[in-house]
mmCIF file of C-alpha atoms in Angstrom:
data_model
loop_
_atom_site.group_PDB
_atom_site.id
_atom_site.type_symbol
_atom_site.label_atom_id
_atom_site.label_comp_id
_atom_site.label_asym_id
_atom_site.label_seq_id
_atom_site.Cartn_x
_atom_site.Cartn_y
_atom_site.Cartn_z
ATOM 1 C CA ALA A 8 -22.803 24.059 6.476
ATOM 2 C CA ASP A 9 -21.551 22.023 9.416
ATOM 3 C CA LEU A 10 -19.295 20.079 7.072
ATOM 4 C CA ASP A 11 -17.945 23.314 5.644
ATOM 5 C CA SER A 12 -17.152 24.750 9.047
ATOM 6 C CA LYS A 13 -15.374 21.496 9.977
ATOM 7 C CA LYS A 14 -13.329 21.759 6.793
ATOM 8 C CA ARG A 15 -12.540 25.430 7.413
ATOM 9 C CA ARG A 16 -11.399 24.581 10.935
ATOM 10 C CA LYS A 17 -9.147 21.847 9.601
ATOM 11 C CA VAL A 18 -7.641 24.108 6.934
ATOM 12 C CA ALA A 19 -6.910 26.672 9.631
ATOM 13 C CA GLU A 20 -5.197 24.046 11.795
ATOM 14 C CA ILE A 21 -3.084 22.900 8.840
ATOM 15 C CA GLU A 22 -2.085 26.519 8.097
ATOM 16 C CA GLN A 23 -1.150 26.990 11.728
ATOM 17 C CA ALA A 24 1.007 23.832 11.768
ATOM 18 C CA LEU A 25 2.736 24.934 8.557
ATOM 19 C CA SER A 26 3.498 28.417 9.829
ATOM 20 C CA SER A 27 4.749 27.454 13.287
ATOM 21 C CA GLU A 28 8.501 27.533 13.969
ATOM 22 C CA PRO A 29 9.691 24.820 13.628
ATOM 23 C CA ILE A 30 6.922 23.358 11.461
ATOM 24 C CA ASP A 31 4.630 21.160 13.549
ATOM 25 C CA VAL A 32 5.041 17.906 11.640
ATOM 26 C CA ALA A 33 3.216 15.876 14.310
ATOM 27 C CA ALA A 34 0.121 18.034 13.807
ATOM 28 C CA LEU A 35 0.418 17.640 10.024
ATOM 29 C CA ARG A 36 0.554 13.857 10.441
ATOM 30 C CA ARG A 37 -2.582 13.996 12.576
ATOM 31 C CA MET A 38 -4.356 16.073 9.927
ATOM 32 C CA ALA A 39 -3.309 13.660 7.174
ATOM 33 C CA ILE A 40 -4.664 10.697 9.154
ATOM 34 C CA SER A 41 -7.844 12.177 10.581
ATOM 35 C CA GLU A 42 -11.146 12.375 8.724
ATOM 36 C CA GLY A 43 -10.901 13.753 5.200
ATOM 37 C CA GLY A 44 -7.095 13.748 5.148
ATOM 38 C CA LEU A 45 -5.458 16.841 3.666
ATOM 39 C CA LEU A 46 -8.617 17.986 1.824
ATOM 40 C CA THR A 47 -7.127 19.599 -1.316
ATOM 41 C CA ASP A 48 -4.252 19.072 -3.739
ATOM 42 C CA GLU A 49 -3.093 22.617 -3.058
ATOM 43 C CA ILE A 50 -2.589 21.685 0.610
ATOM 44 C CA ARG A 51 -0.977 18.355 -0.359
ATOM 45 C CA CYS A 52 1.671 20.237 -2.366
ATOM 46 C CA ARG A 53 2.693 21.960 0.855
ATOM 47 C CA VAL A 54 2.228 19.151 3.368
ATOM 48 C CA TRP A 55 3.441 16.007 1.580
ATOM 49 C CA PRO A 56 7.040 17.323 1.416
ATOM 50 C CA LYS A 57 6.923 17.957 5.185
ATOM 51 C CA LEU A 58 5.665 14.431 5.879
ATOM 52 C CA LEU A 59 8.616 13.052 3.920
ATOM 53 C CA SER A 60 11.035 15.748 5.148
ATOM 54 C CA VAL A 61 11.871 16.833 1.618
ATOM 55 C CA ASP A 62 13.392 20.282 1.185
ATOM 56 C CA THR A 63 11.339 22.073 -1.482
ATOM 57 C CA ASP A 64 14.048 24.704 -2.006
ATOM 58 C CA ASP A 65 16.451 22.070 -3.227
ATOM 59 C CA LEU A 66 14.603 20.272 -6.014
ATOM 60 C CA PRO A 67 16.421 18.039 -8.500
ATOM 61 C CA PRO A 68 17.377 19.656 -11.838
ATOM 62 C CA PRO A 69 15.084 19.122 -14.855
ATOM 63 C CA PRO A 70 15.973 15.883 -16.683
ATOM 64 C CA GLY A 71 18.818 15.985 -19.189
ATOM 65 C CA LYS A 72 18.589 14.644 -22.731
ATOM 66 C CA ASP A 73 20.786 11.631 -21.974
ATOM 67 C CA LEU A 74 18.414 10.254 -19.346
ATOM 68 C CA ARG A 75 16.701 7.821 -21.690
ATOM 69 C CA GLU A 76 19.677 6.834 -23.776
ATOM 70 C CA ASP A 77 21.588 4.573 -21.455
ATOM 71 C CA ASN A 78 18.879 3.412 -19.090
ATOM 72 C CA LYS A 79 18.379 -0.335 -18.853
ATOM 73 C CA ASP A 80 14.774 0.114 -17.662
ATOM 74 C CA TYR A 81 13.684 2.529 -20.353
ATOM 75 C CA GLN A 82 11.837 0.003 -22.549
ATOM 76 C CA GLN A 83 9.890 -1.540 -19.663
ATOM 77 C CA VAL A 84 8.999 1.849 -18.163
ATOM 78 C CA LEU A 85 7.852 3.049 -21.588
ATOM 79 C CA LEU A 86 5.559 0.026 -21.966
ATOM 80 C CA ASP A 87 4.051 0.448 -18.492
ATOM 81 C CA VAL A 88 3.499 4.184 -18.908
ATOM 82 C CA ARG A 89 1.851 3.678 -22.320
ATOM 83 C CA ARG A 90 -0.543 1.261 -20.652
ATOM 84 C CA SER A 91 -1.362 3.705 -17.850
ATOM 85 C CA LEU A 92 -4.180 5.551 -19.651
ATOM 86 C CA ARG A 93 -6.789 4.867 -17.026
ATOM 87 C CA ARG A 94 -4.684 6.522 -14.329
ATOM 88 C CA PHE A 95 -5.271 9.935 -15.919
ATOM 89 C CA PRO A 96 -8.460 11.914 -15.311
ATOM 90 C CA PRO A 97 -11.166 10.952 -17.811
ATOM 91 C CA GLY A 98 -11.718 13.721 -20.330
ATOM 92 C CA MET A 99 -8.152 15.040 -20.146
ATOM 93 C CA PRO A 100 -7.087 16.174 -23.669
ATOM 94 C CA ASP A 101 -4.752 13.664 -25.357
ATOM 95 C CA ASP A 102 -1.848 16.058 -25.818
ATOM 96 C CA GLN A 103 -1.930 17.064 -22.162
ATOM 97 C CA ARG A 104 -1.976 13.423 -21.103
ATOM 98 C CA GLU A 105 0.850 12.543 -23.473
ATOM 99 C CA GLY A 106 2.903 15.388 -22.025
ATOM 100 C CA LEU A 107 2.323 14.031 -18.516
ATOM 101 C CA GLN A 108 3.254 10.518 -19.645
ATOM 102 C CA GLU A 109 6.595 11.848 -20.914
ATOM 103 C CA GLU A 110 7.154 13.538 -17.536
ATOM 104 C CA LEU A 111 6.237 10.287 -15.813
ATOM 105 C CA ILE A 112 8.912 8.382 -17.748
ATOM 106 C CA ASP A 113 11.509 11.033 -16.869
ATOM 107 C CA ILE A 114 10.704 11.017 -13.149
ATOM 108 C CA ILE A 115 11.026 7.231 -12.948
ATOM 109 C CA LEU A 116 14.270 7.114 -14.934
ATOM 110 C CA HIS A 117 15.719 9.995 -12.908
ATOM 111 C CA VAL A 118 15.125 8.209 -9.587
ATOM 112 C CA LEU A 119 16.531 4.942 -10.921
ATOM 113 C CA GLN A 120 19.574 6.633 -12.399
ATOM 114 C CA ARG A 121 20.434 8.406 -9.154
ATOM 115 C CA ASN A 122 19.817 5.308 -7.027
ATOM 116 C CA PRO A 123 21.361 2.301 -8.733
ATOM 117 C CA GLN A 124 20.495 0.148 -5.687
ATOM 118 C CA LEU A 125 16.788 0.471 -6.582
ATOM 119 C CA HIS A 126 15.152 -1.952 -9.009
ATOM 120 C CA TYR A 127 12.147 -0.938 -11.075
ATOM 121 C CA TYR A 128 9.028 -3.058 -10.670
ATOM 122 C CA GLN A 129 5.733 -3.122 -12.573
ATOM 123 C CA GLY A 130 3.287 -1.075 -10.542
ATOM 124 C CA TYR A 131 5.861 1.516 -9.469
ATOM 125 C CA HIS A 132 4.536 3.873 -12.141
ATOM 126 C CA ASP A 133 1.099 3.700 -10.472
ATOM 127 C CA ILE A 134 2.591 5.332 -7.389
ATOM 128 C CA VAL A 135 4.615 7.877 -9.359
ATOM 129 C CA VAL A 136 1.662 9.024 -11.480
ATOM 130 C CA THR A 137 -0.301 9.786 -8.313
ATOM 131 C CA PHE A 138 2.430 12.187 -7.179
ATOM 132 C CA LEU A 139 2.807 13.675 -10.647
ATOM 133 C CA LEU A 140 -0.908 14.486 -10.896
ATOM 134 C CA VAL A 141 -1.026 16.048 -7.425
ATOM 135 C CA VAL A 142 2.229 18.016 -7.155
ATOM 136 C CA GLY A 143 3.692 18.355 -10.665
ATOM 137 C CA ASP A 144 6.915 16.901 -12.056
ATOM 138 C CA ARG A 145 9.732 18.648 -10.160
ATOM 139 C CA LEU A 146 8.282 18.149 -6.697
ATOM 140 C CA ALA A 147 7.053 14.658 -7.601
ATOM 141 C CA THR A 148 10.627 13.686 -8.501
ATOM 142 C CA ALA A 149 11.912 14.711 -5.072
ATOM 143 C CA LEU A 150 9.042 13.070 -3.161
ATOM 144 C CA VAL A 151 9.203 9.841 -5.129
ATOM 145 C CA GLU A 152 12.959 9.624 -4.662
ATOM 146 C CA LYS A 153 12.599 9.932 -0.897
ATOM 147 C CA LEU A 154 9.711 7.483 -0.835
ATOM 148 C CA SER A 155 11.612 4.956 -2.966
ATOM 149 C CA THR A 156 14.543 4.906 -0.594
ATOM 150 C CA HIS A 157 12.249 4.573 2.449
ATOM 151 C CA HIS A 158 8.600 3.409 2.373
ATOM 152 C CA LEU A 159 8.897 1.588 -0.962
ATOM 153 C CA ARG A 160 12.444 0.389 -0.465
ATOM 154 C CA ASP A 161 11.488 -3.238 0.094
ATOM 155 C CA PHE A 162 9.549 -3.458 -3.173
ATOM 156 C CA MET A 163 12.637 -2.250 -5.054
ATOM 157 C CA ASP A 164 15.005 -5.049 -4.101
ATOM 158 C CA PRO A 165 16.305 -7.347 -6.799
ATOM 159 C CA THR A 166 14.185 -10.165 -5.316
ATOM 160 C CA MET A 167 10.631 -10.284 -3.981
ATOM 161 C CA ASP A 168 11.726 -11.600 -0.579
ATOM 162 C CA ASN A 169 10.976 -8.489 1.444
ATOM 163 C CA THR A 170 7.712 -7.868 -0.381
ATOM 164 C CA LYS A 171 6.691 -11.428 0.453
ATOM 165 C CA HIS A 172 7.693 -10.773 4.023
ATOM 166 C CA ILE A 173 5.375 -7.754 4.235
ATOM 167 C CA LEU A 174 2.512 -9.781 2.733
ATOM 168 C CA ASN A 175 3.112 -12.329 5.499
ATOM 169 C CA TYR A 176 1.741 -9.807 8.001
ATOM 170 C CA LEU A 177 -1.695 -9.958 6.387
ATOM 171 C CA MET A 178 -2.941 -13.254 7.821
ATOM 172 C CA PRO A 179 -1.727 -12.643 11.409
ATOM 173 C CA ILE A 180 -3.605 -9.306 11.476
ATOM 174 C CA ILE A 181 -6.779 -10.992 10.192
ATOM 175 C CA ASP A 182 -6.303 -13.772 12.730
ATOM 176 C CA GLN A 183 -6.129 -11.315 15.627
ATOM 177 C CA VAL A 184 -9.427 -9.714 14.693
ATOM 178 C CA ASN A 185 -11.426 -12.500 13.120
ATOM 179 C CA PRO A 186 -10.166 -16.057 13.589
ATOM 180 C CA GLU A 187 -13.096 -17.422 11.609
ATOM 181 C CA VAL A 188 -12.177 -15.508 8.444
ATOM 182 C CA HIS A 189 -8.529 -16.379 9.002
ATOM 183 C CA ASP A 190 -9.228 -20.115 9.292
ATOM 184 C CA PHE A 191 -11.550 -20.064 6.288
ATOM 185 C CA MET A 192 -8.829 -18.423 4.172
ATOM 186 C CA GLN A 193 -6.243 -20.904 5.448
ATOM 187 C CA SER A 194 -8.517 -23.830 4.536
ATOM 188 C CA ALA A 195 -9.076 -22.365 1.077
ATOM 189 C CA GLU A 196 -5.277 -22.016 0.799
ATOM 190 C CA VAL A 197 -5.817 -18.697 -0.910
ATOM 191 C CA GLY A 198 -2.482 -17.180 0.131
ATOM 192 C CA THR A 199 -1.921 -13.431 -0.081
ATOM 193 C CA ILE A 200 -1.176 -12.877 -3.759
ATOM 194 C CA PHE A 201 -4.540 -11.127 -4.214
ATOM 195 C CA ALA A 202 -3.151 -8.217 -2.174
ATOM 196 C CA LEU A 203 0.161 -7.929 -4.034
ATOM 197 C CA SER A 204 -0.934 -5.227 -6.478
ATOM 198 C CA TRP A 205 -2.684 -3.320 -3.657
ATOM 199 C CA LEU A 206 0.486 -3.235 -1.633
ATOM 200 C CA ILE A 207 3.066 -2.372 -4.276
ATOM 201 C CA THR A 208 0.948 0.412 -5.838
ATOM 202 C CA TRP A 209 -0.470 1.723 -2.543
ATOM 203 C CA PHE A 210 -3.892 0.820 -4.000
ATOM 204 C CA GLY A 211 -3.353 3.293 -6.872
ATOM 205 C CA HIS A 212 -3.743 0.539 -9.438
ATOM 206 C CA VAL A 213 -7.004 -0.919 -8.126
ATOM 207 C CA LEU A 214 -9.129 2.057 -7.055
ATOM 208 C CA SER A 215 -10.802 3.850 -9.919
ATOM 209 C CA ASP A 216 -11.614 7.099 -8.106
ATOM 210 C CA PHE A 217 -8.552 9.336 -7.840
ATOM 211 C CA ARG A 218 -9.939 11.120 -4.760
ATOM 212 C CA HIS A 219 -9.851 7.879 -2.806
ATOM 213 C CA VAL A 220 -6.300 7.182 -3.930
ATOM 214 C CA VAL A 221 -4.941 10.540 -2.750
ATOM 215 C CA ARG A 222 -6.860 10.254 0.520
ATOM 216 C CA LEU A 223 -5.063 6.955 1.157
ATOM 217 C CA TYR A 224 -1.735 8.511 0.202
ATOM 218 C CA ASP A 225 -2.283 11.204 2.852
ATOM 219 C CA PHE A 226 -2.765 8.408 5.368
ATOM 220 C CA PHE A 227 0.154 6.224 4.254
ATOM 221 C CA LEU A 228 2.599 9.139 4.028
ATOM 222 C CA ALA A 229 1.835 10.048 7.633
ATOM 223 C CA CYS A 230 2.239 6.515 8.979
ATOM 224 C CA HIS A 231 4.610 3.615 9.390
ATOM 225 C CA PRO A 232 5.639 1.968 6.095
ATOM 226 C CA LEU A 233 3.675 -1.173 6.989
ATOM 227 C CA MET A 234 0.334 0.652 7.217
ATOM 228 C CA PRO A 235 -0.748 -0.379 3.678
ATOM 229 C CA ILE A 236 -0.787 -4.037 4.748
ATOM 230 C CA TYR A 237 -3.016 -3.158 7.729
ATOM 231 C CA PHE A 238 -5.310 -1.365 5.321
ATOM 232 C CA ALA A 239 -5.377 -4.453 3.094
ATOM 233 C CA ALA A 240 -6.341 -6.571 6.124
ATOM 234 C CA VAL A 241 -9.122 -4.142 7.013
ATOM 235 C CA ILE A 242 -10.584 -4.438 3.501
ATOM 236 C CA VAL A 243 -10.676 -8.231 3.817
ATOM 237 C CA LEU A 244 -12.246 -7.990 7.297
ATOM 238 C CA HIS A 245 -14.813 -5.506 6.003
ATOM 239 C CA ARG A 246 -15.895 -8.178 3.491
ATOM 240 C CA GLU A 247 -16.208 -10.880 6.134
ATOM 241 C CA GLN A 248 -19.669 -12.028 5.081
ATOM 242 C CA GLU A 249 -18.841 -12.281 1.377
ATOM 243 C CA VAL A 250 -15.698 -14.245 2.192
ATOM 244 C CA LEU A 251 -17.479 -16.726 4.448
ATOM 245 C CA ASP A 252 -20.299 -17.167 1.892
ATOM 246 C CA CYS A 253 -17.763 -18.006 -0.805
ATOM 247 C CA GLU A 254 -16.884 -21.551 -1.947
ATOM 248 C CA CYS A 255 -13.976 -22.629 0.238
ATOM 249 C CA ASP A 256 -11.446 -23.149 -2.531
ATOM 250 C CA MET A 257 -8.450 -21.240 -3.734
ATOM 251 C CA ALA A 258 -9.789 -20.049 -7.081
ATOM 252 C CA SER A 259 -13.119 -18.746 -5.732
ATOM 253 C CA VAL A 260 -11.726 -16.923 -2.708
ATOM 254 C CA HIS A 261 -8.855 -15.468 -4.711
ATOM 255 C CA HIS A 262 -11.256 -14.249 -7.380
ATOM 256 C CA LEU A 263 -13.566 -12.648 -4.809
ATOM 257 C CA LEU A 264 -10.800 -10.882 -2.906
ATOM 258 C CA SER A 265 -8.869 -9.628 -5.903
ATOM 259 C CA GLN A 266 -11.919 -7.671 -7.129
ATOM 260 C CA ILE A 267 -11.832 -4.660 -4.841
ATOM 261 C CA PRO A 268 -15.254 -3.033 -4.224
ATOM 262 C CA GLN A 269 -15.246 0.606 -5.333
ATOM 263 C CA ASP A 270 -17.711 1.827 -2.690
ATOM 264 C CA LEU A 271 -15.634 1.113 0.415
ATOM 265 C CA PRO A 272 -16.286 3.295 3.490
ATOM 266 C CA TYR A 273 -12.774 4.756 3.340
ATOM 267 C CA GLU A 274 -12.836 6.940 6.451
ATOM 268 C CA THR A 275 -14.094 4.079 8.614
ATOM 269 C CA LEU A 276 -11.516 1.700 7.180
ATOM 270 C CA ILE A 277 -8.677 4.176 7.654
ATOM 271 C CA SER A 278 -9.545 4.708 11.287
ATOM 272 C CA ARG A 279 -9.890 0.945 11.736
ATOM 273 C CA ALA A 280 -6.469 0.323 10.189
ATOM 274 C CA GLY A 281 -4.993 2.913 12.556
ATOM 275 C CA ASP A 282 -6.608 1.143 15.508
ATOM 276 C CA LEU A 283 -5.317 -2.259 14.493
ATOM 277 C CA PHE A 284 -1.821 -0.869 14.045
ATOM 278 C CA VAL A 285 -1.920 0.462 17.588
ATOM 279 C CA GLN A 286 -3.238 -2.766 19.095
ATOM 280 C CA PHE A 287 -1.206 -5.213 17.089
ATOM 281 C CA PRO A 288 1.951 -3.337 16.134
ATOM 282 C CA PRO A 289 4.288 -4.991 13.613
ATOM 283 C CA SER A 290 6.718 -5.924 16.383
ATOM 284 C CA GLU A 291 4.009 -8.066 17.983
ATOM 285 C CA LEU A 292 3.109 -9.773 14.723
ATOM 286 C CA ALA A 293 6.658 -10.276 13.489
ATOM 287 C CA ARG A 294 6.976 -13.766 14.948
ATOM 288 C CA GLU A 295 3.713 -14.954 13.405
ATOM 289 C CA ALA A 296 4.640 -13.385 10.092
ATOM 290 C CA ALA A 297 7.891 -15.336 10.121
ATOM 291 C CA GLN A 298 5.961 -18.486 10.968
ATOM 292 C CA GLN A 299 3.637 -17.867 8.030
ATOM 293 C CA GLN A 300 6.727 -18.051 5.886
ATOM 294 C CA ALA A 301 7.692 -21.386 7.384
ATOM 295 C CA GLU A 302 4.350 -23.160 7.182
ATOM 296 C CA ARG A 303 2.706 -21.940 4.029
ATOM 297 C CA THR A 304 0.026 -24.466 3.186
ATOM 298 C CA ALA A 305 -0.185 -23.901 -0.548
ATOM 299 C CA ALA A 306 2.950 -25.699 -1.663
ATOM 300 C CA SER A 307 5.360 -22.845 -2.231
ATOM 301 C CA THR A 308 4.416 -19.237 -2.673
ATOM 302 C CA PHE A 309 7.539 -18.719 -4.692
ATOM 303 C CA LYS A 310 5.696 -20.039 -7.720
ATOM 304 C CA ASP A 311 2.915 -17.501 -7.222
ATOM 305 C CA PHE A 312 5.398 -14.674 -7.186
ATOM 306 C CA GLU A 313 7.227 -15.846 -10.243
ATOM 307 C CA LEU A 314 3.931 -16.065 -12.052
ATOM 308 C CA ALA A 315 2.669 -12.783 -10.687
ATOM 309 C CA SER A 316 5.857 -11.077 -11.728
ATOM 310 C CA VAL A 317 5.566 -12.306 -15.302
ATOM 311 C CA GLN A 318 2.193 -10.598 -15.132
ATOM 312 C CA GLN A 319 0.046 -13.596 -15.911
ATOM 313 C CA ARG A 320 -3.469 -13.256 -14.584
ATOM 314 C CA PRO A 321 -3.191 -14.697 -11.073
ATOM 315 C CA ASP A 322 -6.615 -16.351 -11.179
ATOM 316 C CA THR A 323 -5.743 -18.408 -14.267
ATOM 317 C CA VAL A 324 -2.460 -19.330 -12.630
ATOM 318 C CA LEU A 325 -4.277 -20.477 -9.513
ATOM 319 C CA ARG A 326 -6.834 -22.513 -11.404
ATOM 320 C CA GLN A 327 -4.035 -24.215 -13.262
ATOM 321 C CA ARG A 328 -2.178 -24.960 -10.048
ATOM 322 C CA PHE A 329 -5.376 -26.156 -8.476
ATOM 323 C CA ARG A 330 -5.839 -28.707 -11.235
ATOM 324 C CA GLU A 331 -2.230 -29.812 -10.998
ATOM 325 C CA ARG A 332 -2.460 -30.632 -7.324
ATOM 326 C CA LEU A 333 -2.558 -34.313 -6.730
ATOM 327 C CA ARG A 334 -6.167 -35.372 -6.512
ATOM 328 C CA GLY A 335 -5.360 -38.138 -4.061
ATOM 329 C CA GLU A 336 -3.373 -35.920 -1.759
ATOM 330 C CA GLU A 337 -4.978 -35.823 1.658
ATOM 331 C CA ARG A 338 -5.458 -32.207 2.637
ATOM 332 C CA THR A 339 -3.962 -31.974 6.050
ATOM 333 C CA LYS A 340 -5.532 -29.140 7.962
ATOM 334 C CA SER A 341 -2.938 -27.534 10.152
ATOM 335 C CA VAL A 342 -3.917 -27.957 13.750
ATOM 336 C CA LEU A 343 -4.507 -24.563 15.239
ATOM 337 C CA THR A 344 -2.298 -24.413 18.270
ATOM 338 C CA LYS A 345 -1.795 -20.667 18.427
ATOM 339 C CA PRO A 346 -2.697 -19.110 21.736
ATOM 340 C CA ARG A 347 -5.739 -16.905 21.162
ATOM 341 C CA THR A 348 -5.746 -15.199 24.526
ATOM 342 C CA ASN A 349 -6.744 -11.620 25.263
ATOM 343 C CA ARG A 350 -8.109 -11.068 21.750
ATOM 344 C CA PHE A 351 -11.514 -10.185 23.113
ATOM 345 C CA VAL A 352 -10.131 -7.897 25.729
ATOM 346 C CA LYS A 353 -8.277 -6.128 22.938
ATOM 347 C CA LEU A 354 -11.391 -5.875 20.813
ATOM 348 C CA ALA A 355 -13.249 -4.275 23.716
ATOM 349 C CA VAL A 356 -10.480 -1.706 23.930
ATOM 350 C CA MET A 357 -10.865 -1.058 20.221
ATOM 351 C CA GLY A 358 -14.243 0.606 20.742
ATOM 352 C CA LEU A 359 -12.588 3.004 23.136
ATOM 353 C CA THR A 360 -9.673 3.888 20.888
ATOM 354 C CA VAL A 361 -12.082 4.778 18.101
ATOM 355 C CA ALA A 362 -14.059 6.984 20.444
ATOM 356 C CA LEU A 363 -10.998 8.724 21.824
ATOM 357 C CA GLY A 364 -9.179 9.062 18.518
ATOM 358 C CA ALA A 365 -6.304 7.446 20.396
ATOM 359 C CA ALA A 366 -5.362 5.577 17.276
ATOM 360 C CA ALA A 367 -4.418 8.715 15.419
ATOM 361 C CA LEU A 368 -2.288 9.845 18.334
ATOM 362 C CA ALA A 369 -0.514 6.551 18.784
ATOM 363 C CA VAL A 370 0.072 6.154 15.079
ATOM 364 C CA VAL A 371 1.548 9.624 14.998
ATOM 365 C CA LYS A 372 3.772 8.756 17.944
ATOM 366 C CA SER A 373 5.019 5.592 16.284
ATOM 367 C CA ALA A 374 5.570 7.427 13.000
ATOM 368 C CA LEU A 375 7.562 10.087 14.812
ATOM 369 C CA GLU A 376 9.715 7.575 16.620
ATOM 370 C CA TRP A 377 10.363 6.067 13.246
ATOM 371 C CA ALA A 378 10.837 9.153 11.111
ATOM 372 C CA PRO A 379 14.089 10.691 12.366
ATOM 373 C CA LYS A 380 16.012 7.433 12.075
ATOM 374 C CA PHE A 381 14.701 6.729 8.597
ATOM 375 C CA GLU A 382 17.235 3.901 8.336
ATOM 376 C CA LEU A 383 15.098 1.657 10.527
ATOM 377 C CA GLN A 384 14.949 -1.823 9.071
ATOM 378 C CA ILE A 385 11.435 -3.204 9.202
ATOM 379 C CA PHE A 386 13.020 -6.600 8.906
ATOM 380 C CA PRO A 387 15.391 -7.629 11.685
#
């Protein structure tokens, strides 16, 4: 009953934030981040538009007949959507699912048609289907359009450069919290490709339970666009023991990390990701992320991305590359010269931020600073 009363209290607070004049978006962000997120899809339909400042009275018109005719991405989108069976609730009647798949194609083509600067990528449909299933096609179209021009903007460039840049934040975050895991991963030369599909689908592609996916979407919609990479780091850190027990080579570590466990303690990880964001904000990690780019140990990551983007299985790619590497080549371990000061002080503070829920507040603050000037470039 205690759980129920907590839920009822939260629902009441959400209602209050929605009915205040003007709407209390900061409170809605807090609710979306804090334990349990937004609780129900009915609430999400009302709150998600507020988190993205989308006007629900001004929804895009239903798709016209010509949408599919002259769209260069139609064939690829069609293929991806046909393959998306497992993203629909098990037991859904075929005709209902097929109807939703048609809507899914239309939403994607609509956004691309209205925003020629955006480039479709494989995995985009995994994000769109999440919105479609929660809020229905008209509202999903508006939310996805806003999201595509903001949070997802960097994935929709003609090149993967900005996506690579976001992935470059992963190792510096891990390094701040757990240098041992960081150094092990560096020695294994595993890179960050294992987290690519997590990042560009907001984990929609890799988590099999839809409830966990929408809970994460509550969190990501309320936060800074880089939060998904903090969440990825937290998953790796959560698996510290498995990682360190693994063979220290690229293929083994990549294989381990790319299989995401389905029983993750989501609420704990979400609050941990919020904490890390507060302690090591992107601005502080930007220099190290840029350095990652400069000194990648595993030859060139460009190859990985090319291969990943032609959708080969990354683990076979890695094994192949592993074999190709010159056997005689001396593996030079990069000498760790990074200053590792004040990490432990910061970790002591972490216990406090969890206790005080300061993370949620600070994340909300940073999201608010960021939201009004949506044009903010994450990349200087």
